[in-house]
Amino acid sequence: MSKLSFRARALDAAKPLPIYRNKDLPDLNDCVSINRAVPQMPTGMEKEEESEHHLQRAISAQSVFREKKENMVIPVPEAESNITYYDRLYKGELRIPKQLFHIQPLGLDNEQPDYDMDSEDEILLNRLNRKMEIKPIQFETMVDRLEKASTNQMVTITEAKLLLNEDDYLLKAVYDYWVRKRKNCRGPSLIPLIKLEKRDGSTNNDAYVAFRRRTEKMQTRKNRKNDEASYEKMLKLRREFSRTVTILEMIKRREKSKRELLHLTLEVVEKRYQMGDFTGEVLSEVTAPLAEKPVYTVPITVTNGNRHNHKAEIKIKSGGLPYHGYHHVSVKDEDPFDFVRPKKKYTRREPLCRPGRPAKRQHIVNKADIKQYDFHSSGEEDYPLSPSSEPDEENDPDGTFAFRRKAGCHYLAPCLDQTSGLLWDHPELAGLDALRHRQSLTALSVPQRCVGLARRRVGRGGRVLLDRASSDLDGVLKQLDSGVFSSSFPKGLSDHQVPTQNHRTMPGSASSLTDLLSNIQALRWRFFRPRSTQGDDSGEGRTGRPSMDNRLSGGLFVHTKNSGSGGITEEQYQVHQQALAQMQKQQLAQLQLKTAGSTDCIISKTLDSAGAHFAASAVISAPGQVNNENKPDNTSVNGVVQPLVESLPPHSTSTSQGGTGLDRSGRTPSSGGPLLPASHSTTPQSLPNHRGHGSAVSPAHHHHNARPSPSSLKLATMATSSLDRVPKVTPAISSMARDNHEPERLALNGISETTVPMEVT
Amino acid sequence: MADSSVDVVEGCRLPVLRKNQENEDEWPLAEILSVKEIPGRKLYYVHYIDFNKRLDEWVTPDRLDMKKLQFPKKEAKTPTKNGLPGSRPSSPESEVVRVVGAVSHYYSVGNGTARRPMPNQPGRKRKQPPNCGGTDEDSQDSSDGIPSTPRMTGSLVSDRSHDDIVTRMKNIDCIELGRHRLKPWYFSPYPQELTTLPILYLCEFCLKYLKSLKCLQRHLTKCNLRHPPGNEIYRKGTISFFEIDGRKNKTYSQNLCLLAKCFLDHKTLYYDTDPFLFYVMTEYDAKGFHIVGYFSKEKESTEDYNVACILTLPPYQRRGYGKLLIEFSYELSKVEGKTGTPEKPLSDLGLLSYRSYWSQTILEILMDLKPDNGERPQITINDISEITSVKKEDVISTLQYLNLINYYKGQYILTLSEDIVEGHERAMQKRHLRIDSKCLHFTPKDWSKRGKW
């Protein structure tokens, strides 16, 4: 059979090849030609060289003889190894160390000159040595430096002097010699160097240029020109995609957290509802231990009343006030503020609820609450409301008028003049005392409440903001609240707020309501309360208050002259006074009951109600600005007329209270708890009445939902209702006043009158 | 004679007298690459056709056989396909043209530019593989007209399109290195001002190049190296290997490359030494560790190269050091757990050395295989490759070269003939120098994780 009649299978490198000796296979020769079936492997040589004579001869000799014969080797140029002076050249011996050499390449350049002296130099050196001693190494160093400084241009003699720092004669001699030698030198340098590439590419084909730097070039396949560009594009694409993926993942995470937060909030609210924790007592109790972090009172912006932040944290104007830190009063040194923290989250979101719309949502408490989360499901995190308290902010609650500390400056507490009658001369005050120097007891008119320590600022557009501070007095103040509602102050007192007291005398005593009251009465504590504006009150308020104000604020008080315009009736005032008195009584009574031990729950109550107050006050005081929008139309007298005016505390409350509010206050003198039902009832009532009112309230609802404190809600609604009336009262003042004012709104006018600038340093 | 010598220009071909190894006269055809005039006479740099470049030399006119002079073919007669006259190498006529009067025909005297391109064009032609000699492309040159820079991987030039008359000629006459005087074989880009020296002096240990013995003396007072400036990773007897990082020890690496280029035709020094490691083999005596040879290796090779350049210095050639270097390179590959192959193209000596090493290595394995309980011993090519770290293709080519693969009764078998066995045994007896893997202290580094080289 023909040897070529079949095709050999391809050689499989993975297949075992049996090994035979030729003698074992006598018939092997039959197969030899098949060998060609195995493809011939290339030698790896360049073809033309492969055919070179000597190689072919050597290969053939090898294949014939299996061993190279001497004369069949590839001839190479000769080399000699008989340098006789070798031993003289390379002096010394080296003993082989036991260890393998391990050398750090960095240590190689030990500052030896690269220049090596030649015989010509030696002649010069010998000549110079007749006059002075100069070692070869010294000479080499000099030339070396000259050379290395002359990369582009030869150094001048002056430069050489600086460079070499040698004796002038020597320097001159060497320099002149060097210049001469360099001129005769054929190379670019006396130190022979490999030719370097020029960056312009002109040396790309210069055979003497070696060791070019490798430019970072992508290794793509040859002969595919577009590869590099497209590869770059792919790289870019990849980078961008991966960035997108990262962003999306982060968004996912954020949204998940949001959902979780929402669910948790919902759950909390439901739980609280089930257990009837309408005042937030339980919540604060529970959350108290959790809140380890520094606590801040978040400032209250008294805005146009669209929203009540009954959380007492932040009132944010729809416009998105630039809330930066200085709005926050952070009181780090005071513990009992834990409740603030849990609320923070709500308030943070709040700004996003468009103030104009909330009417739709007012009823659906929980849904609205949820909604507000949906609202800004992305990106709004940058809301400037971060409650973080920076050191500066703590001391800087004064808004635009704030005094700002500069880093590195040491500030002493201001020394106020005596007019204040306060304790400024006691810089050593700490804690509560210190607080009281900045904040004053403040009460709101609409939710008739004392909100505790607060101070007033004017925000953008003339809104009045209250910065609240927490103190351990809050518990007591809370009682003060109820007292305000239930009892009327003794006439002289009740009329105005302003009690100041100095606390330093009685640090401990402040904890009791009696003390507090007495302090207030003794005017040792400043207590800003809304004046009851009704009727003749205006007169009285004026009489009483201005003096007070002057005393307190050093004349900064701006009194609303137009108070008269408000149609506050004397009856109203009377009623109010009564209410106040009753409140006072109540407070006193409560004081008896409650001891310091029960502070916890007191605090929580205080908080809520206080928050409500703030919200309410916000509603009251600010609305003017937003007037033209479909916001709660009420022009707040405060806001418009006198930006500086403080929103006034409760007992001077507006007519609304005069109507509903007063009743209520009468009804609900006791603690927050009892108030709640009433508040609920109120809400529906008041809302339908006025459109603006409704809208104003709705934000409160949000808060409410989030933080269901019915009392606050009630207060808020009261506030709003009162607000609605305001415009009516103050048409003269505010041209922006809404059309549909109603007579009862006069109250606000009173408020505006009664507002006392809260002058706080 | 004088008048005819005038006509001998670059590109001419004619028989030139040279002595062969048996010291006999022979007249191989040679090409005149360059002409230079020294006082009193002319010298011609000749390349003997079909002889390796390393035998090129300067000859006196009396060694030229002027009667058989053939001139370079006239350029105009070989228009190129792409219409770029001059880019096409002109090849000398294959038949002998002895008519001097034909000059005007074969050699365009009036072509002023011809003189410059002429010399290197035959060279370029020569560089092209025969099978593509008729094509016009400069092999891998990109066609956009911009002279491309060589690829940045590897150390050898396979694309000789940049080869010009300068690099085709040896530029150094003699190098003194330690006890040795070496006659360079090829061009090396030492500083140009040093190329005119009769002797270039190298420091034996740091390989610095110096223009005179005096300079070398001065240098030796400052250079205290007595071994290559790297880590010694192998030592057995007097043989040591030093590993030098081309990035960390640039000066030495460059000096080594310059020296090596004198003996490696295809080596390129176009780019820096950063991506290479240099393994320098030394022999110790009381004076120090004398360089015997070296091989370089890419830190990361995309093509399984375990050797880039490999060289035994001429004084040490033909004494088994080359095989030792090769063996060492495969030992490194074994430690790395890879198979490897030398970078291509191989030189003639490289091919012979590698073939010899591969043959001996493979035969060693095959002959050591014992029958496995009566069965005929067998082995796969992959097994051989794995044991030896020799790349599979090299194993196959060696088996082919040794004629061991046969197709017998439907399957491939390996057959060991008597003379193969005998030849191998004889060769192994003479192979004293072996690498002892126990003396190797080498930890491969993962260069891909170390940033750029």
XYZ file of C-alpha atoms in Angstrom, chain B:
453
model
C 44.203 48.966 -10.457
C 43.906 52.468 -9.221
C 41.537 53.538 -11.890
C 39.277 50.614 -11.469
C 39.123 51.114 -7.760
C 37.551 54.465 -8.412
C 34.577 52.680 -9.724
C 34.048 50.531 -6.724
C 31.304 52.206 -4.791
C 28.797 51.235 -2.199
C 26.456 48.612 -3.458
C 28.878 47.006 -5.801
C 29.375 43.299 -5.538
C 32.485 41.423 -6.263
C 34.460 38.473 -5.003
C 36.660 39.337 -2.074
C 39.477 37.302 -0.728
C 39.155 35.909 2.749
C 40.704 33.118 4.699
C 38.437 30.341 5.774
C 38.711 28.386 8.995
C 41.142 26.048 7.435
C 43.150 29.097 6.572
C 42.560 28.544 2.911
C 41.936 31.336 0.479
C 38.452 31.662 -0.853
C 36.740 34.292 -2.891
C 33.225 34.617 -1.741
C 31.006 37.210 -3.315
C 30.852 40.318 -1.209
C 29.049 43.587 -1.247
C 30.740 46.874 -0.729
C 28.981 48.628 2.075
C 31.305 51.533 2.569
C 34.432 53.062 1.278
C 36.797 55.150 3.260
C 40.034 56.749 2.426
C 42.884 56.689 4.826
C 46.185 58.269 3.983
C 47.692 56.417 1.154
C 44.905 54.063 0.240
C 41.265 53.215 0.238
C 39.512 50.741 2.443
C 36.351 48.908 1.613
C 33.856 47.627 4.091
C 32.585 44.396 2.673
C 29.823 42.077 3.561
C 30.266 38.546 2.371
C 27.071 37.390 0.824
C 25.620 34.422 2.669
C 28.009 34.910 5.488
C 26.980 36.343 8.741
C 27.447 40.021 9.189
C 29.826 39.432 11.997
C 32.434 38.523 9.414
C 32.090 41.827 7.618
C 35.331 43.696 7.570
C 37.422 46.462 6.128
C 39.545 45.180 3.280
C 42.276 46.674 1.228
C 41.790 47.047 -2.524
C 44.130 44.212 -3.267
C 41.618 41.746 -1.870
C 38.973 42.796 -4.330
C 38.506 40.830 -7.522
C 37.820 43.758 -9.751
C 37.328 41.605 -12.773
C 34.065 40.367 -11.430
C 32.733 43.672 -10.217
C 28.999 44.065 -10.578
C 27.325 47.369 -10.101
C 24.094 48.002 -8.414
C 21.205 47.777 -10.770
C 19.983 51.029 -12.085
C 17.202 52.327 -10.041
C 14.984 53.543 -12.799
C 14.768 50.078 -14.152
C 12.866 48.792 -11.228
C 9.927 51.020 -10.854
C 8.003 50.212 -7.785
C 4.462 49.189 -7.817
C 3.353 51.923 -5.529
C 4.960 54.511 -7.694
C 7.465 55.589 -5.154
C 10.786 55.205 -6.827
C 13.484 54.775 -4.333
C 11.460 53.022 -1.773
C 11.926 49.859 -3.659
C 15.240 48.264 -2.999
C 17.298 47.812 -6.048
C 18.917 44.502 -6.280
C 22.138 43.811 -8.053
C 21.999 41.733 -11.092
C 22.367 38.156 -10.272
C 24.631 37.431 -13.188
C 28.036 38.781 -13.267
C 28.329 41.973 -15.178
C 31.863 42.589 -15.827
C 31.734 45.267 -18.427
C 33.020 48.486 -17.053
C 31.424 50.308 -19.858
C 28.106 49.227 -18.581
C 28.370 51.609 -15.741
C 26.114 54.119 -17.286
C 23.613 51.436 -17.733
C 23.665 49.781 -14.400
C 24.712 52.600 -12.319
C 23.276 55.996 -12.654
C 26.262 58.172 -12.177
C 24.429 61.348 -12.655
C 21.969 60.602 -9.956
C 23.179 62.768 -7.186
C 20.776 61.347 -4.726
C 21.559 57.853 -5.702
C 24.670 57.832 -3.727
C 22.962 58.177 -0.462
C 20.111 55.758 -0.793
C 22.037 53.361 -2.886
C 24.129 51.786 -0.218
C 21.377 50.932 2.102
C 18.882 49.853 -0.421
C 20.502 46.599 -1.138
C 20.692 46.169 2.546
C 17.055 46.658 2.960
C 16.363 44.326 0.204
C 18.518 41.858 1.848
C 16.649 42.188 5.058
C 13.415 41.207 3.595
C 12.385 37.644 3.722
C 12.890 36.147 0.329
C 9.320 35.208 -0.096
C 8.142 38.759 0.136
C 11.017 40.282 -1.680
C 8.815 41.280 -4.528
C 6.372 43.175 -2.431
C 6.771 46.796 -1.802
C 5.608 47.196 1.703
C 8.163 47.613 4.311
C 6.732 44.705 6.162
C 5.052 46.022 9.261
C 5.611 49.638 8.622
C 2.432 51.509 8.910
C 1.460 52.927 5.584
C 0.683 56.371 6.815
C 4.096 57.561 5.878
C 5.162 58.457 9.373
C 8.182 56.495 10.341
C 6.869 54.218 12.968
C 8.747 53.561 16.103
C 9.570 50.014 16.913
C 7.295 47.981 19.081
C 7.981 48.484 22.710
C 7.964 44.934 23.859
C 10.805 42.594 23.447
C 14.402 43.298 22.848
C 15.004 42.116 19.359
C 14.379 43.658 16.021
C 12.543 41.567 13.571
C 11.516 44.548 11.560
C 14.683 45.764 9.989
C 13.178 48.550 8.027
C 15.109 51.085 10.016
C 18.282 49.353 9.413
C 20.584 51.618 7.584
C 24.128 51.612 6.501
C 25.221 52.899 9.888
C 23.892 50.001 11.845
C 24.942 47.526 9.239
C 28.555 48.291 9.931
C 30.582 47.587 12.954
C 31.583 50.815 14.534
C 33.897 49.677 17.274
C 37.183 48.144 16.428
C 38.076 46.564 19.644
C 36.838 46.418 23.172
C 39.030 45.756 26.111
C 37.180 44.141 28.936
C 39.174 42.863 31.833
C 41.680 40.397 30.517
C 40.037 40.242 27.144
C 40.158 42.069 23.924
C 36.981 41.546 21.993
C 36.365 42.198 18.367
C 32.803 43.392 18.129
C 30.573 41.661 15.645
C 27.975 44.288 15.115
C 27.138 47.888 15.514
C 26.623 49.244 18.980
C 25.533 52.775 19.794
C 28.382 53.723 22.053
C 28.981 57.445 22.031
C 29.991 58.328 18.587
C 33.188 60.063 19.567
C 34.415 56.776 21.006
C 33.914 54.832 17.814
C 37.027 56.148 16.236
C 39.228 54.841 18.969
C 41.328 51.815 18.233
C 40.328 50.371 21.555
C 37.368 51.073 23.740
C 38.045 50.329 27.344
C 35.404 48.913 29.573
C 35.467 48.561 33.290
C 35.189 44.880 33.791
C 32.709 45.147 36.633
C 30.538 48.161 36.002
C 31.039 48.018 32.227
C 31.588 51.728 31.977
C 33.132 52.706 28.673
C 36.283 54.741 28.707
C 38.317 56.201 25.973
C 41.747 55.356 27.229
C 43.643 53.129 29.541
C 44.476 56.137 31.639
C 40.830 56.883 32.077
C 40.181 53.286 32.963
C 42.909 53.444 35.572
C 41.393 56.576 36.997
C 37.973 55.030 36.913
C 39.139 51.956 38.740
C 40.315 54.092 41.602
C 36.753 55.194 42.013
C 34.847 52.071 41.089
C 34.907 49.520 43.796
C 32.597 47.013 42.195
C 33.939 43.545 41.952
C 30.763 41.890 40.807
C 27.709 42.925 38.849
C 25.665 45.370 40.867
C 22.706 43.152 41.540
C 21.507 40.429 43.791
C 23.293 37.174 43.566
C 20.596 34.588 43.125
C 22.702 31.581 42.287
C 26.115 30.397 43.222
C 27.674 27.049 42.716
C 31.396 26.660 42.526
C 32.731 29.641 40.722
C 29.573 30.262 38.771
C 27.211 32.893 40.035
C 24.159 34.587 38.636
C 23.250 38.143 39.451
C 19.842 39.599 38.895
C 19.757 43.235 37.841
C 16.621 45.261 37.471
C 16.720 47.338 34.326
C 14.740 50.046 35.997
C 16.573 50.243 39.260
C 20.035 49.955 37.873
C 19.884 51.775 34.629
C 23.517 52.632 34.206
C 24.719 49.099 34.490
C 21.877 47.751 32.407
C 22.618 50.202 29.651
C 26.299 49.481 29.733
C 25.557 45.801 29.571
C 23.245 46.303 26.641
C 25.801 48.359 24.785
C 28.318 45.637 25.225
C 25.868 42.933 24.299
C 24.821 44.770 21.205
C 28.321 44.354 19.913
C 27.586 40.674 19.613
C 23.878 40.519 18.990
C 22.739 41.561 15.586
C 19.054 41.734 16.246
C 19.187 43.313 19.609
C 17.585 46.700 19.753
C 18.563 49.433 22.106
C 15.837 51.666 20.881
C 14.032 51.793 24.189
C 15.122 51.932 27.758
C 15.871 48.927 29.861
C 13.071 49.372 32.337
C 10.960 46.363 31.462
C 13.829 43.931 31.639
C 15.654 41.928 34.173
C 19.220 41.039 33.484
C 20.737 37.813 34.647
C 24.471 38.062 34.520
C 26.503 34.936 34.797
C 29.902 35.395 36.332
C 32.871 33.295 37.063
C 34.663 34.005 40.254
C 38.362 34.333 40.738
C 40.453 36.247 43.213
C 39.931 39.452 41.294
C 36.204 39.305 41.425
C 33.180 38.033 39.617
C 33.953 38.211 35.915
C 31.120 38.471 33.512
C 30.845 35.449 31.289
C 27.530 36.015 29.695
C 24.050 37.134 30.441
C 20.519 36.922 29.363
C 17.802 39.468 29.686
C 14.209 38.743 30.319
C 11.073 40.775 30.162
C 9.475 41.253 33.502
C 6.177 40.557 31.878
C 6.082 38.770 28.610
C 2.924 38.520 26.635
C 4.357 35.845 24.444
C 5.820 33.360 26.856
C 9.316 34.586 26.318
C 11.600 33.620 29.100
C 14.650 35.070 27.424
C 14.957 38.269 25.488
C 18.624 38.459 24.642
C 21.196 35.900 25.513
C 24.900 36.111 25.058
C 28.028 34.355 26.023
C 30.906 36.739 25.624
C 33.219 35.576 22.857
C 36.121 34.593 25.092
C 33.864 32.135 26.875
C 32.096 30.760 23.858
C 32.141 27.139 22.886
C 32.793 26.056 26.438
C 29.309 25.180 27.564
C 28.457 28.495 29.151
C 25.771 29.202 26.627
C 23.989 26.041 27.495
C 24.390 26.908 31.120
C 22.729 30.238 30.540
C 19.904 28.563 28.708
C 19.522 25.977 31.399
C 19.397 28.683 33.991
C 16.697 30.520 32.096
C 14.584 27.395 32.110
C 15.262 26.875 35.771
C 13.776 30.284 36.405
C 10.777 29.325 34.334
C 10.396 26.174 36.360
C 10.325 28.206 39.537
C 7.760 30.463 37.963
C 5.772 27.447 36.923
C 5.667 28.522 33.318
C 6.949 27.297 30.055
C 9.056 29.673 28.083
C 10.781 30.224 24.837
C 13.481 32.588 23.676
C 12.417 35.727 21.913
C 12.651 35.554 18.182
C 14.447 35.876 15.886
C 17.173 33.566 16.933
C 20.611 34.107 15.634
C 22.475 31.295 14.028
C 24.421 30.667 17.165
C 21.301 31.017 19.190
C 19.504 28.458 17.144
C 22.336 26.004 17.414
C 22.668 26.513 21.123
C 18.988 26.193 21.816
C 18.601 23.188 19.588
C 21.463 21.589 21.319
C 20.034 22.362 24.722
C 16.561 21.212 23.787
C 17.864 18.059 22.241
C 19.914 17.132 25.212
C 17.163 18.015 27.641
C 14.525 16.041 25.816
C 16.728 13.091 25.113
C 17.695 13.027 28.734
C 14.069 12.617 29.655
C 13.265 10.111 26.968
C 16.205 7.924 27.808
C 15.488 8.046 31.470
C 11.996 6.712 30.986
C 11.814 3.166 32.199
C 9.353 0.608 30.973
C 6.317 0.739 33.143
C 5.565 -2.854 34.234
C 6.269 -4.336 30.915
C 4.567 -1.616 28.952
C 6.556 0.445 26.585
C 7.451 3.775 28.150
C 5.429 6.626 26.817
C 5.179 10.320 27.339
C 3.168 13.192 25.972
C 4.606 16.301 24.500
C 2.825 18.234 27.181
C 4.592 16.182 29.803
C 7.943 16.987 28.314
C 7.050 20.609 28.166
C 5.944 20.647 31.745
C 9.013 18.887 33.043
C 11.445 21.027 31.152
C 9.548 24.338 30.968
C 10.373 24.240 27.290
C 7.470 25.521 25.319
C 5.494 22.878 23.520
C 6.342 24.174 20.068
C 10.022 23.981 20.843
C 9.613 20.419 22.036
C 7.910 19.454 18.814
C 10.441 21.216 16.655
C 13.230 19.504 18.497
C 11.625 16.116 18.139
C 11.259 16.812 14.470
C 14.759 18.077 14.136
C 16.048 14.966 15.816
C 13.764 12.944 13.619
C 12.270 11.202 16.599
C 8.641 11.447 15.622
C 7.392 8.752 13.381
C 4.029 7.568 12.350
C 3.789 3.912 12.924
C 0.760 1.698 12.666
C -1.744 4.451 12.990
C -0.114 6.393 15.757
C 2.772 8.668 16.414
C 5.710 7.146 18.151
C 9.070 8.353 19.290
C 11.977 6.367 18.022
C 15.467 6.583 19.387
C 18.072 5.575 16.876
C 21.452 4.249 17.822
C 23.393 7.234 16.676
C 21.065 9.596 18.472
C 21.566 7.701 21.678
C 25.285 7.498 21.234
C 25.629 11.085 20.225
C 23.633 12.131 23.217
C 25.666 10.100 25.602
C 28.839 11.500 24.227
C 27.555 15.030 24.438
C 26.392 14.584 27.984
C 29.767 13.357 29.030
C 31.233 16.585 27.866
C 28.634 18.651 29.550
C 30.142 19.369 32.890
C 28.549 22.651 33.649
C 25.067 22.148 34.953
C 22.731 24.306 36.901
C 21.993 22.984 40.343
C 18.506 24.082 41.173
C 19.256 23.725 44.852
C 21.649 26.639 44.593
C 19.047 28.886 43.089
C 17.594 31.447 45.434
C 14.950 33.002 43.376
C 11.464 34.196 44.103
C 9.511 35.267 41.112
C 7.847 38.614 41.413
C 4.501 39.459 40.028
C 5.463 42.497 38.044
C 1.975 43.171 36.912
C 1.158 44.184 40.440
C 4.121 46.460 40.799
C 3.026 49.212 38.616
C 4.903 49.753 35.464
C 7.858 47.456 35.504
